[in-house]
Coordinates of N, CA and C in Angstrom, one line a residue:
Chain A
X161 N 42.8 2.2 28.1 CA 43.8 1.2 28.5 C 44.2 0.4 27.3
X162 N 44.4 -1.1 27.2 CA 45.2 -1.5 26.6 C 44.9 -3.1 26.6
X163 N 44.8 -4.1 25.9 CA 44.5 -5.3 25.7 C 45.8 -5.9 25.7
X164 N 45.9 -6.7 26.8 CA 47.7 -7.0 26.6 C 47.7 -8.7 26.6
X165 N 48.0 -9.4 25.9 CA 48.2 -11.0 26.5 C 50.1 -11.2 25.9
X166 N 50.1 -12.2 26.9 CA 51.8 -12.9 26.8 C 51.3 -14.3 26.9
X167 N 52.8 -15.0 26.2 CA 52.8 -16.2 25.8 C 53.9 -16.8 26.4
X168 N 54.4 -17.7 27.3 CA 53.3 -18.6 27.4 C 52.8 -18.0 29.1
X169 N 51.9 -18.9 29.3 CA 51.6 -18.3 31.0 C 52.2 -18.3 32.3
X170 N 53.0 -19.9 31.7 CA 53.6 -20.4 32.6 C 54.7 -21.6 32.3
X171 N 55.3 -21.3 32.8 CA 56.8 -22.8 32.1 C 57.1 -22.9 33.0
X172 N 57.9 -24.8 33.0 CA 59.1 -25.2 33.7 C 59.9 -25.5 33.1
X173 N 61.3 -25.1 33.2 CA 62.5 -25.0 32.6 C 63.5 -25.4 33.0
X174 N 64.7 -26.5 32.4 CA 66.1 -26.7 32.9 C 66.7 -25.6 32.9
X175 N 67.8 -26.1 33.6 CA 68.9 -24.7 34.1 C 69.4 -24.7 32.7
X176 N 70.2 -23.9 32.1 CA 71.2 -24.0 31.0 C 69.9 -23.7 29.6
X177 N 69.2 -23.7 29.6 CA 68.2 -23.5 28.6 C 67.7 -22.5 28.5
X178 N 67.1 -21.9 27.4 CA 66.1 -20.2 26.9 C 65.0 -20.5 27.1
X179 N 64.2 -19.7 27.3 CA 62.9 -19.7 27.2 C 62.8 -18.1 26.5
X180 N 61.7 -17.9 25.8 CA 61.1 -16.9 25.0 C 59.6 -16.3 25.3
X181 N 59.7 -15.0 25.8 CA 58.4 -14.6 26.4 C 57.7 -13.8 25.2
X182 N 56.4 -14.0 24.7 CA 55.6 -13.1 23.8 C 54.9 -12.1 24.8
X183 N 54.9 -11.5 23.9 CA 54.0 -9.7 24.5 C 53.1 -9.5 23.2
X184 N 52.1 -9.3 23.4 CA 51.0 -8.7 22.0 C 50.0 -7.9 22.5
X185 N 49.7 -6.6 21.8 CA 49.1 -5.8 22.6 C 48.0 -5.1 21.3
X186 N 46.8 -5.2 21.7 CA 45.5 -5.3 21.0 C 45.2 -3.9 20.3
X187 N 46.9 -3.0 19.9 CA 46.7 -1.5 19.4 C 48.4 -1.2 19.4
X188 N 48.7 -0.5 18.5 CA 49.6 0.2 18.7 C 50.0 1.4 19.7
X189 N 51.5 0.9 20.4 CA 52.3 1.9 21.4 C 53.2 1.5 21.0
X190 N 53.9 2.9 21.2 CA 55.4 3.2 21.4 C 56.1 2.6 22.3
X191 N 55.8 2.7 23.6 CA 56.6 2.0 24.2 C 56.1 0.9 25.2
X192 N 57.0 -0.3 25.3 CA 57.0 -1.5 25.6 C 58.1 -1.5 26.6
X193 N 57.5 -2.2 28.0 CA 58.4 -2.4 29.5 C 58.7 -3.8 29.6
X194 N 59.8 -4.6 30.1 CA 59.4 -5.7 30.7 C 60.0 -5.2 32.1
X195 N 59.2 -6.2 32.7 CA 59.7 -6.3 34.0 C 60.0 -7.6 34.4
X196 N 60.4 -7.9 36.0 CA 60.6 -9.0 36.7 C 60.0 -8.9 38.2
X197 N 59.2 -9.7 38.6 CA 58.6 -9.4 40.0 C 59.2 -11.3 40.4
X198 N 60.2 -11.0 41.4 CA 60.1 -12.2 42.5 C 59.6 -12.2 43.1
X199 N 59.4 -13.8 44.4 CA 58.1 -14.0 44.8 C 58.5 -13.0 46.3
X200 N 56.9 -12.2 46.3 CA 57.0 -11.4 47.9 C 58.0 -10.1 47.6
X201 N 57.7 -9.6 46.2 CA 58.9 -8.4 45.7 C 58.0 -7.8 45.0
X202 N 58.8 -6.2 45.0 CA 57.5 -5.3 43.9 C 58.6 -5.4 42.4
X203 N 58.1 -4.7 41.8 CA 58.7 -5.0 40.2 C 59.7 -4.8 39.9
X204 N 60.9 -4.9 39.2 CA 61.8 -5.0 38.7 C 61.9 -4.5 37.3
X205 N 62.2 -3.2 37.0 CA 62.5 -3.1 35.1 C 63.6 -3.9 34.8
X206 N 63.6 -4.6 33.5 CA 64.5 -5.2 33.0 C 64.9 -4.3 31.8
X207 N 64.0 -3.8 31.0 CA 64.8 -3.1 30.2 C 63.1 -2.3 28.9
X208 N 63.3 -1.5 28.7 CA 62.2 -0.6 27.7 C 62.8 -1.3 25.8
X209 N 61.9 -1.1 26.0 CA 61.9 -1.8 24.2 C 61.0 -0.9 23.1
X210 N 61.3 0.1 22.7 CA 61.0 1.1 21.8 C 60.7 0.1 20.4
X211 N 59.9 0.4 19.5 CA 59.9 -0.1 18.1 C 61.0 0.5 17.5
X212 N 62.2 -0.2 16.4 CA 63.0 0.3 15.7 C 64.6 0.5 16.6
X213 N 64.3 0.6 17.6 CA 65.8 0.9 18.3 C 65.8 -0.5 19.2
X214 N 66.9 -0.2 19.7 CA 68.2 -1.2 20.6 C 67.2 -1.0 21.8
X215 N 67.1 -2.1 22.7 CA 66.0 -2.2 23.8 C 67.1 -1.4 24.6
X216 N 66.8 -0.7 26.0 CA 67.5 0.1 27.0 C 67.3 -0.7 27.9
X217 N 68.5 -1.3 28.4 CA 68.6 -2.1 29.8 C 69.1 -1.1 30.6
X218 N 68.6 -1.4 32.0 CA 68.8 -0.9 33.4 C 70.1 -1.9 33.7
X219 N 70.5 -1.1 35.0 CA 71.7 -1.3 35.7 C 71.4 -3.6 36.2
X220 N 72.0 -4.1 35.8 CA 71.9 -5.3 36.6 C 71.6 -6.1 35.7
X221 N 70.9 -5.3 34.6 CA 70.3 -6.5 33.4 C 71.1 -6.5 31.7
X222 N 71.4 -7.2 31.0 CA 72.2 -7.2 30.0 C 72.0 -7.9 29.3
X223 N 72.2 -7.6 27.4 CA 71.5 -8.4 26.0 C 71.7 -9.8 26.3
X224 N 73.1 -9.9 26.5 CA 73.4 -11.2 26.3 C 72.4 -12.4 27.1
X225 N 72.0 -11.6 28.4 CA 71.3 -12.3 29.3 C 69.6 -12.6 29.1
X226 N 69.3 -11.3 28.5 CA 67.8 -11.1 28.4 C 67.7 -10.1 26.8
X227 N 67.6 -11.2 26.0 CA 67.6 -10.1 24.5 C 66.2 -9.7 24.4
X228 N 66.0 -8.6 23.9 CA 64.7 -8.4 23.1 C 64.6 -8.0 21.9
X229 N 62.9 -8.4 21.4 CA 62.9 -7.8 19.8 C 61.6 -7.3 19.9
X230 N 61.3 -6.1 19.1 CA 60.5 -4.8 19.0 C 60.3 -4.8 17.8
X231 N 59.7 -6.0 16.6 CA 59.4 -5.4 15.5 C 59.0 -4.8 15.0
X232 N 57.8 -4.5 15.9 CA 56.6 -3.8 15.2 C 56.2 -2.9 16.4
X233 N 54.9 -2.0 16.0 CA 54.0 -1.3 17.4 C 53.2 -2.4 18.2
X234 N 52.7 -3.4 17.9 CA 52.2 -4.5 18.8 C 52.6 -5.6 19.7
X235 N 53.9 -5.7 19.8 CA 54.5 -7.0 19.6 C 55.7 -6.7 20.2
X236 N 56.4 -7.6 21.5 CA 57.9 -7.8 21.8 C 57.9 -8.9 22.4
X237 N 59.3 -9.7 22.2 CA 59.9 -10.7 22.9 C 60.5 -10.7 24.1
X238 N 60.9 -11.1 24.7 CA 61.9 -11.1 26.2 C 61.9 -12.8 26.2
X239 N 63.4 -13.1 25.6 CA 64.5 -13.9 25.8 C 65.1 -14.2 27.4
X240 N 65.0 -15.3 28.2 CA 65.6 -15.5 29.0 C 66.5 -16.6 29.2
X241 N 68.1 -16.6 28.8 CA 68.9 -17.0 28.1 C 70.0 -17.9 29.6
X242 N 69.9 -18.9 28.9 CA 71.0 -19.6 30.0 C 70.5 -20.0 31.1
X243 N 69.7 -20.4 31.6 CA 68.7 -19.6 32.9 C 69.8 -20.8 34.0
X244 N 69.0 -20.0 34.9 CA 69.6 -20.3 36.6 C 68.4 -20.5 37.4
X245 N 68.2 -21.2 38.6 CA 67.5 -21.1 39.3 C 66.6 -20.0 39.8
X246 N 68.1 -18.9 40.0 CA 67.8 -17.6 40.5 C 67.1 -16.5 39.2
X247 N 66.9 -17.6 37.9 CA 65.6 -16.3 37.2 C 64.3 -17.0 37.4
X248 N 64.0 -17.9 38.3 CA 62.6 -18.5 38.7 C 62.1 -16.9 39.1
X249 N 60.7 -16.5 38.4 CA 60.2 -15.0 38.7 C 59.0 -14.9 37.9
X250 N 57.8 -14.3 38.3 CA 57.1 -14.0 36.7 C 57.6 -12.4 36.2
X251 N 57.6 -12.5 35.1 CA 57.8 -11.2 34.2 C 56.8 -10.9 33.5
X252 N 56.6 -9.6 33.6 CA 56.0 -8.9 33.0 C 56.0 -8.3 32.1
X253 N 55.4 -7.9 31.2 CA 55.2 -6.9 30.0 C 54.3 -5.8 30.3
X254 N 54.6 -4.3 30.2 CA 53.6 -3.5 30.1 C 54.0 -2.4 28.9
X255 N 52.6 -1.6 28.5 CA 52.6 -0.8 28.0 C 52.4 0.6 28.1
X256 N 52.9 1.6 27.9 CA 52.5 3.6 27.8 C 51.4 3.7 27.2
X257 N 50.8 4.1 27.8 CA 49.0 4.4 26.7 C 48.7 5.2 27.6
X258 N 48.8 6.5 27.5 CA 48.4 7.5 27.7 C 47.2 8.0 27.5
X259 N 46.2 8.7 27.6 CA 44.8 8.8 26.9 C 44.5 10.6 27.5
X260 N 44.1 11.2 26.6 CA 43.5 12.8 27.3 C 44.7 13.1 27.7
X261 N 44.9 13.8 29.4 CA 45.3 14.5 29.7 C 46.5 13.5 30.6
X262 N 46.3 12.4 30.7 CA 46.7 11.1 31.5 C 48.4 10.9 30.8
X263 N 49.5 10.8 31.5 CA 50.4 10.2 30.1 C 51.3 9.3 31.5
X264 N 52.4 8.5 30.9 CA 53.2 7.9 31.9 C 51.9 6.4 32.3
X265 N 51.2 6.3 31.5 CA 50.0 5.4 32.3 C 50.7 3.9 31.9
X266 N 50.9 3.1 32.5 CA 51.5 1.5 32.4 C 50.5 0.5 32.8
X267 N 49.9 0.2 31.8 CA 49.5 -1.3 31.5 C 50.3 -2.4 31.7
X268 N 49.3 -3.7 32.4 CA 50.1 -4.9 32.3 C 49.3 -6.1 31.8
X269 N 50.3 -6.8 30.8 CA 50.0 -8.3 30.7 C 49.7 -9.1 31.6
X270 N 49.5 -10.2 32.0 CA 48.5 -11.2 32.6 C 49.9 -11.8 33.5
X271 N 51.6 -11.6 32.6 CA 52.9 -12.2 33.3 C 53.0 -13.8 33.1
X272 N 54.3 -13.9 32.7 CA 54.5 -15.3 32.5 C 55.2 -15.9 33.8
X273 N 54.6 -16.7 34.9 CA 55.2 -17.6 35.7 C 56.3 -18.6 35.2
X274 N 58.0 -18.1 35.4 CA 58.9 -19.1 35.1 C 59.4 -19.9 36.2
X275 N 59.5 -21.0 36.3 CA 60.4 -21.9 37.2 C 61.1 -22.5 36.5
X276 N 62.8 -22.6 37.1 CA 63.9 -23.1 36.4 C 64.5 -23.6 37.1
X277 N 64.2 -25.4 36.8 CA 64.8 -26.3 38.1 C 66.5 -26.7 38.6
Chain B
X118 N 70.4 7.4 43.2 CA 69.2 6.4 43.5 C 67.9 6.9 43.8
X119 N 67.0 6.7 42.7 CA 65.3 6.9 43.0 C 64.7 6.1 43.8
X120 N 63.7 7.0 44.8 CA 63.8 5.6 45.8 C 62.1 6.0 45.9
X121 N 61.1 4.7 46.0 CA 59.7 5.0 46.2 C 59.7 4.3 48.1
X122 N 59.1 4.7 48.5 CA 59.1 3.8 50.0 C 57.7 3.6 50.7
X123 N 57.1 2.6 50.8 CA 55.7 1.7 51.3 C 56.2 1.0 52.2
X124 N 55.3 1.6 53.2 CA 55.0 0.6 54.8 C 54.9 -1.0 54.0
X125 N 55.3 -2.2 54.0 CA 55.3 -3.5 54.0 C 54.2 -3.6 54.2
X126 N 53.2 -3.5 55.4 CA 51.9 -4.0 56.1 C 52.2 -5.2 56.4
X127 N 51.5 -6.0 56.9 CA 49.9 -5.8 56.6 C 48.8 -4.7 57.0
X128 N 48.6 -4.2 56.6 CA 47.2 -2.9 56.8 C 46.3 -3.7 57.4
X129 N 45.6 -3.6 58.6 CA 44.5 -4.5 58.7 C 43.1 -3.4 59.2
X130 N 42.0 -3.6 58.4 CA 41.0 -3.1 58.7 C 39.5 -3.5 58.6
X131 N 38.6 -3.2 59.4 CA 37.6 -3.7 59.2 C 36.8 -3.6 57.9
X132 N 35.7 -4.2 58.1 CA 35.0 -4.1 56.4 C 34.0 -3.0 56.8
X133 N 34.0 -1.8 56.0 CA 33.3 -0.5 55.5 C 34.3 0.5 56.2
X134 N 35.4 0.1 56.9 CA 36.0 1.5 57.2 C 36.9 2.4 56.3
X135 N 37.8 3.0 56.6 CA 38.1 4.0 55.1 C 40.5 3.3 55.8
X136 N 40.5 2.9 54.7 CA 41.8 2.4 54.3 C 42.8 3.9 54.0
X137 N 43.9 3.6 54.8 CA 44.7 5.0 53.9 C 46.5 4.3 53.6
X138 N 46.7 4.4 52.7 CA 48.1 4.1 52.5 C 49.2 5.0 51.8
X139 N 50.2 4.8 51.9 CA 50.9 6.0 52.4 C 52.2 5.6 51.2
X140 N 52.4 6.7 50.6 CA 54.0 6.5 49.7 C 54.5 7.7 49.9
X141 N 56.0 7.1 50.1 CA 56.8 8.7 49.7 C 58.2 8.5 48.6
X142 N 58.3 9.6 48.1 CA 59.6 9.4 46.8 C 60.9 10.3 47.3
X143 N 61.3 9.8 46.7 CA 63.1 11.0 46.5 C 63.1 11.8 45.7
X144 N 62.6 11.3 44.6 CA 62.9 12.2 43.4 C 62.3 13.5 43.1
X145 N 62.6 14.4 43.6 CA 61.7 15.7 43.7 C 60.8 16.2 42.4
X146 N 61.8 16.0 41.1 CA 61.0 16.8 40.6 C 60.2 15.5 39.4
X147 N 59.5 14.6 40.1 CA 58.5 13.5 39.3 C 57.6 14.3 39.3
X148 N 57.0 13.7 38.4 CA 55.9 14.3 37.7 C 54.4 14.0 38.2
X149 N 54.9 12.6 38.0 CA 53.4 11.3 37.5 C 53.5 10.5 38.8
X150 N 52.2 10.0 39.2 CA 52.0 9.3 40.4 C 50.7 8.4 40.0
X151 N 51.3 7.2 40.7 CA 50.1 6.0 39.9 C 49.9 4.7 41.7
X152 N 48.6 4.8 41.5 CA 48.5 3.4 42.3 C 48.0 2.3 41.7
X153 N 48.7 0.8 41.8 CA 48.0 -0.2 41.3 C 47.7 -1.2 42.1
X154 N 47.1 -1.9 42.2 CA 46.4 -2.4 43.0 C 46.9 -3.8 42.3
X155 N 47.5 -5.4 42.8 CA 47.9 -6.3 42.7 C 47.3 -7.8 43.8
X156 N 45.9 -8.1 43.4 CA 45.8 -9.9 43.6 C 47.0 -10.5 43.8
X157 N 46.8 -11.2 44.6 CA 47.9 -12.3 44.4 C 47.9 -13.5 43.4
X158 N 49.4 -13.6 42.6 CA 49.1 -14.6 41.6 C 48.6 -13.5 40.1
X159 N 48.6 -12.6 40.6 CA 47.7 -11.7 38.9 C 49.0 -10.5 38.8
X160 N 48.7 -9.8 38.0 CA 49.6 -8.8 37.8 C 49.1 -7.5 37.9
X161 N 49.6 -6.3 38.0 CA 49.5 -4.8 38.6 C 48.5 -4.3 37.6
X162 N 47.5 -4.1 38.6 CA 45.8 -3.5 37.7 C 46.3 -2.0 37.9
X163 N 45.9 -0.9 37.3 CA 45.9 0.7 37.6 C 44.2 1.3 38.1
X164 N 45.2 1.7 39.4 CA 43.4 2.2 39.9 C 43.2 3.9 39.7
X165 N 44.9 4.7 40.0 CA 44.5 5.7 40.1 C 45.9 6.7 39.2
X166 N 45.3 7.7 39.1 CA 46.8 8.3 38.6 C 46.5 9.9 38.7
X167 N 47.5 10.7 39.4 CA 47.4 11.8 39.5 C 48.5 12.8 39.3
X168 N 48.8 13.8 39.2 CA 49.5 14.9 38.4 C 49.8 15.9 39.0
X169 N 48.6 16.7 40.0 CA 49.4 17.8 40.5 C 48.8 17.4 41.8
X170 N 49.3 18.4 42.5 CA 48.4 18.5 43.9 C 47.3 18.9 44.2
X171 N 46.9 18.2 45.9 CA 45.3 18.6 46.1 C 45.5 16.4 45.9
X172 N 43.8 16.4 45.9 CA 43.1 15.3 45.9 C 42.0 14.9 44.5
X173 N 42.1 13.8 44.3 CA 41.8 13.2 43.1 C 40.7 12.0 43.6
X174 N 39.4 12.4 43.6 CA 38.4 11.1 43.8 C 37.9 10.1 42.5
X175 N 37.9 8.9 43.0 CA 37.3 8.0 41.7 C 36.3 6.9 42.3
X176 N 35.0 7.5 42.7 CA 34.5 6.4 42.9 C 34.8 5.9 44.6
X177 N 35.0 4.7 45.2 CA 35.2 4.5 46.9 C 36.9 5.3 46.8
X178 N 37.9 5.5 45.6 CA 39.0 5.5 45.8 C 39.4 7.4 46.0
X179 N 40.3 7.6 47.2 CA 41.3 8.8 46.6 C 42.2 9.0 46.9
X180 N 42.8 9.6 45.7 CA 44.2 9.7 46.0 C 44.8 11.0 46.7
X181 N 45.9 11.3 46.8 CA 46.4 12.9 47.7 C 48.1 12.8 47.2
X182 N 48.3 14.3 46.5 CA 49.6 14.5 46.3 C 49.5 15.6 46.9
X183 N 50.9 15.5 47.3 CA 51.9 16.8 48.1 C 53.3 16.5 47.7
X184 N 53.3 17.5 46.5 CA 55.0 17.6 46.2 C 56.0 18.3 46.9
X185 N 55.5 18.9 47.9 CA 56.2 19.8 48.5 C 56.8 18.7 49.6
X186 N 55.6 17.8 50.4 CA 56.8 16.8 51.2 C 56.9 15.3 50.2
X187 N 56.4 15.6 49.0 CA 57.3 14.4 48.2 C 56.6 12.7 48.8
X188 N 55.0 13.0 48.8 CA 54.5 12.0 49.6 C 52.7 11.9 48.5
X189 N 52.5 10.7 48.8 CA 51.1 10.6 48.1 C 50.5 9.3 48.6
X190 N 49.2 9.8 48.5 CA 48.5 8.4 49.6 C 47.4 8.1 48.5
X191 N 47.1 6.7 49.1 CA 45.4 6.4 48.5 C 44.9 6.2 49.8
X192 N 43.2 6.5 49.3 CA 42.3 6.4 50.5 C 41.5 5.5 50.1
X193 N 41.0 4.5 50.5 CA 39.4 3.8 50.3 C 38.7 3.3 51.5
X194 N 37.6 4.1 50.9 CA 36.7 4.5 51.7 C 35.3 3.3 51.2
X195 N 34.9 3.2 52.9 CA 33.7 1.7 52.2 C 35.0 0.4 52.1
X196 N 35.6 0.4 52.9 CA 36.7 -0.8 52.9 C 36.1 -2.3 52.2
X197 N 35.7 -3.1 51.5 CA 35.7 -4.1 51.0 C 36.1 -5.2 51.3
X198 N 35.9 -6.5 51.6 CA 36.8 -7.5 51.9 C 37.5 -7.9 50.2
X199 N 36.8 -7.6 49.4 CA 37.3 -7.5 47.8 C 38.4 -6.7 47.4
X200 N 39.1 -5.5 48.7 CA 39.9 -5.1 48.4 C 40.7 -5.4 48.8
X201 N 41.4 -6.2 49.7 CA 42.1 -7.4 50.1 C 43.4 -7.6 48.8
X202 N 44.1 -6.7 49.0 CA 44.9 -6.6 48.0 C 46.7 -6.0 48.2
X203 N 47.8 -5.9 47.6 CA 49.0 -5.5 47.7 C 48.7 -4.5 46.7
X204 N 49.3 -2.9 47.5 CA 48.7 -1.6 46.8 C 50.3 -1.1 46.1
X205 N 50.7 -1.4 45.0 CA 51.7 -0.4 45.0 C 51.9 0.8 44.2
X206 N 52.7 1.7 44.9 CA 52.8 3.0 44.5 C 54.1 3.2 43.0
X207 N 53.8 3.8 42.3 CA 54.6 4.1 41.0 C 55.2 5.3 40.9
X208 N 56.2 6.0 41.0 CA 56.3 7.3 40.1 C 57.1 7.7 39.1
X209 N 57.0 8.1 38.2 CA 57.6 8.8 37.1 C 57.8 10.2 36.8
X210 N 59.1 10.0 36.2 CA 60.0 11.3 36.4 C 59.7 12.3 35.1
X211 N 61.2 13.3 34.9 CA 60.5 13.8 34.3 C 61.5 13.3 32.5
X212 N 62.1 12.7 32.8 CA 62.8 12.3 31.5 C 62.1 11.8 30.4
X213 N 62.6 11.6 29.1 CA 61.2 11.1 28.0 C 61.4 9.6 28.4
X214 N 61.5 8.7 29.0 CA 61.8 6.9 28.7 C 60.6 6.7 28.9
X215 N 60.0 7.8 30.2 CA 58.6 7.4 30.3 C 58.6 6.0 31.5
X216 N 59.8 5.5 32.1 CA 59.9 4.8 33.3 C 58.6 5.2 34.6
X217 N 58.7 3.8 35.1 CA 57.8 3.7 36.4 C 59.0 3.6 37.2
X218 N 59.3 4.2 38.5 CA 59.6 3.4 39.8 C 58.6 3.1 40.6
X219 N 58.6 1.0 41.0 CA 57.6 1.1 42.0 C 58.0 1.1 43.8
X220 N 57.2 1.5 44.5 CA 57.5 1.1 45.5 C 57.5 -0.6 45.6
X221 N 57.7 -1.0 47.4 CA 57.5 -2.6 47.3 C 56.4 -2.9 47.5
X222 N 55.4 -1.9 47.8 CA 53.6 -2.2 47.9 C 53.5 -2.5 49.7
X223 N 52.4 -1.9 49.6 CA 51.7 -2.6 50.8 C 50.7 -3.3 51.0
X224 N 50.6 -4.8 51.8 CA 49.4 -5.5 52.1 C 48.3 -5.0 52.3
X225 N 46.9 -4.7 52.5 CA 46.3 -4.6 52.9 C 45.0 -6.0 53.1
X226 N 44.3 -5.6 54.3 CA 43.4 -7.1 54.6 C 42.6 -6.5 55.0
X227 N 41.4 -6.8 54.5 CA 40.1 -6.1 55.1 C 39.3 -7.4 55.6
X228 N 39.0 -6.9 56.6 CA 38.3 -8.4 57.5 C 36.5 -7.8 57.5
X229 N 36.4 -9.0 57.2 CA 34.6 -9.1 57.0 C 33.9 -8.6 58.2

C-alpha cells in the first residue's frame, strides 16, 4: 500500500475564495486521483493527475474550477477556486500502487473536510 | 454510462453471523474488482480485490466474481460489531487511466 497524508484536514471557507488541497505520498506513483465525496454520497472523480502532463478532468469538472499540479512522483495539489456553498464536501486524494500480481489497487488519504459558508 | 449498483441498506445483522453484500456493473468487459470498506467520518480503506472468477478468501472476508452475470459480492463471516461499516464496491475497466467506478456503498450494522 501506500502512506498518503493531505493538507489541511479540515477548513472553513468564504464563498468567493480558493482553498488549496496538498496530497503527499510516502513513495513514488504514477498515478494520482482526486476525488469528491458529499455528505451520504459514494465518490466522485474529479480528475487523475499523471506527473508531467495536463491533469484529465471528468465530465462536470473543469481547470478553471479545480486546477491541479503534479510536479513530482510524490506530491499533488487540488485547487478549489471561487467556491460556493455547493463545494462544501471532503475530497480526496488517492493513489495506483499496484504490488505482484494486484494492479488498478487505489489508496486513500485521510480527505480534507471543506465547508464553505 | 458505467454504472456500479449497491443496495443503499442498511444491512442489519447479528454479531457472529456471516454478512453478504452484493454489487453489480454494466461494464462488461472490467477487469478489476475492489471492496472498501468506509468508517464514518474516515476515508475508503481496501479490504479486498479480485481479478478473475471463482472466490477469493482473506481472513473473516470473501469475495465472489461472476463475469458472466457482471455481479460480485463480499461475504463476512464471524460478523463483528467492528464491522459496522459503509461497504463500497469499485470497478475498473480495461483502459490504461487506471480509473475506479464506485458504487454508492452499502450500510451495514452489526448488532451486538
Amino acid at each position: 500500500s501506500a502512506v498518503i497524508s493531505q493538507k489541511p484536514s479540515r477548513d472553513i471557507c468564504q464563498r468567493g475564495t480558493s482553498l488549496t488541497i496538498q496530497c503527499q505520498v510516502d513513495s513514488q506513483v504514477t498515478m494520482m486521483f482526486w476525488y469528491r465525496q458529499q455528505p451520504g454520497q459514494s465518490l466522485t472523480l474529479i480528475a487523475t493527475a499523471n506527473q508531467g502532463s495536463e491533469a484529465t478532468y471528468e465530465s462536470g469538472f473543469v481547470i478553471d474550477k479545480f486546477p491541479i499540479s503534479r510536479p513530482n512522483l510524490t506530491f499533488s495539489t487540488l485547487t478549489v477556486s471561487n467556491m460556493s456553498p455547493e463545494d462544501s464536501s471532503i475530497y480526496l486524494c488517492s493513489v495506483e500502487k499496484g504490488t505482484g500480481g494486484s494492479y488498478n489497487e487505489q489508496f486513500f488519504g485521510p480527505g480534507t473536510r471543506l465547508t464553505v459558508l | 454510462q458505467k454504472e456500479v449498483e449497491q443496495n443503499s441498506g442498511p444491512l442489519s445483522v447479528p454479531e457472529g453471523a456471516i454478512a453478504s453484500l452484493n454489487c453489480t456493473y454494466s461494464d462488461r468487459v472490467s477487469q478489476s474488482f475492489f471492496w472498501y470498506r468506509q468508517y464514518s467520518g474516515k476515508s475508503p480503506e481496501l479490504i479486498m480485490s479480485i481479478y478473475s472468477n471463482g472466490d477469493k478468501e482473506d481472513g473473516r472476508f470473501t469475495a465472489q466474481l461472476n463475469k458472466a452475470s457482471q455481479y460480485v459480492s463480499l461475504l463476512i463471516r464471524d460478523s463483528q460489531p467492528s464491522d459496522s461499516a459503509t461497504y463500497l464496491c469499485a470497478v475498473g475497466g480495461m483502459d490504461s487511466s487506471y480509473k475506479l467506478i464506485f458504487g454508492s456503498g452499502t450500510r451495514l450494522l452489526v448488532r451486538p
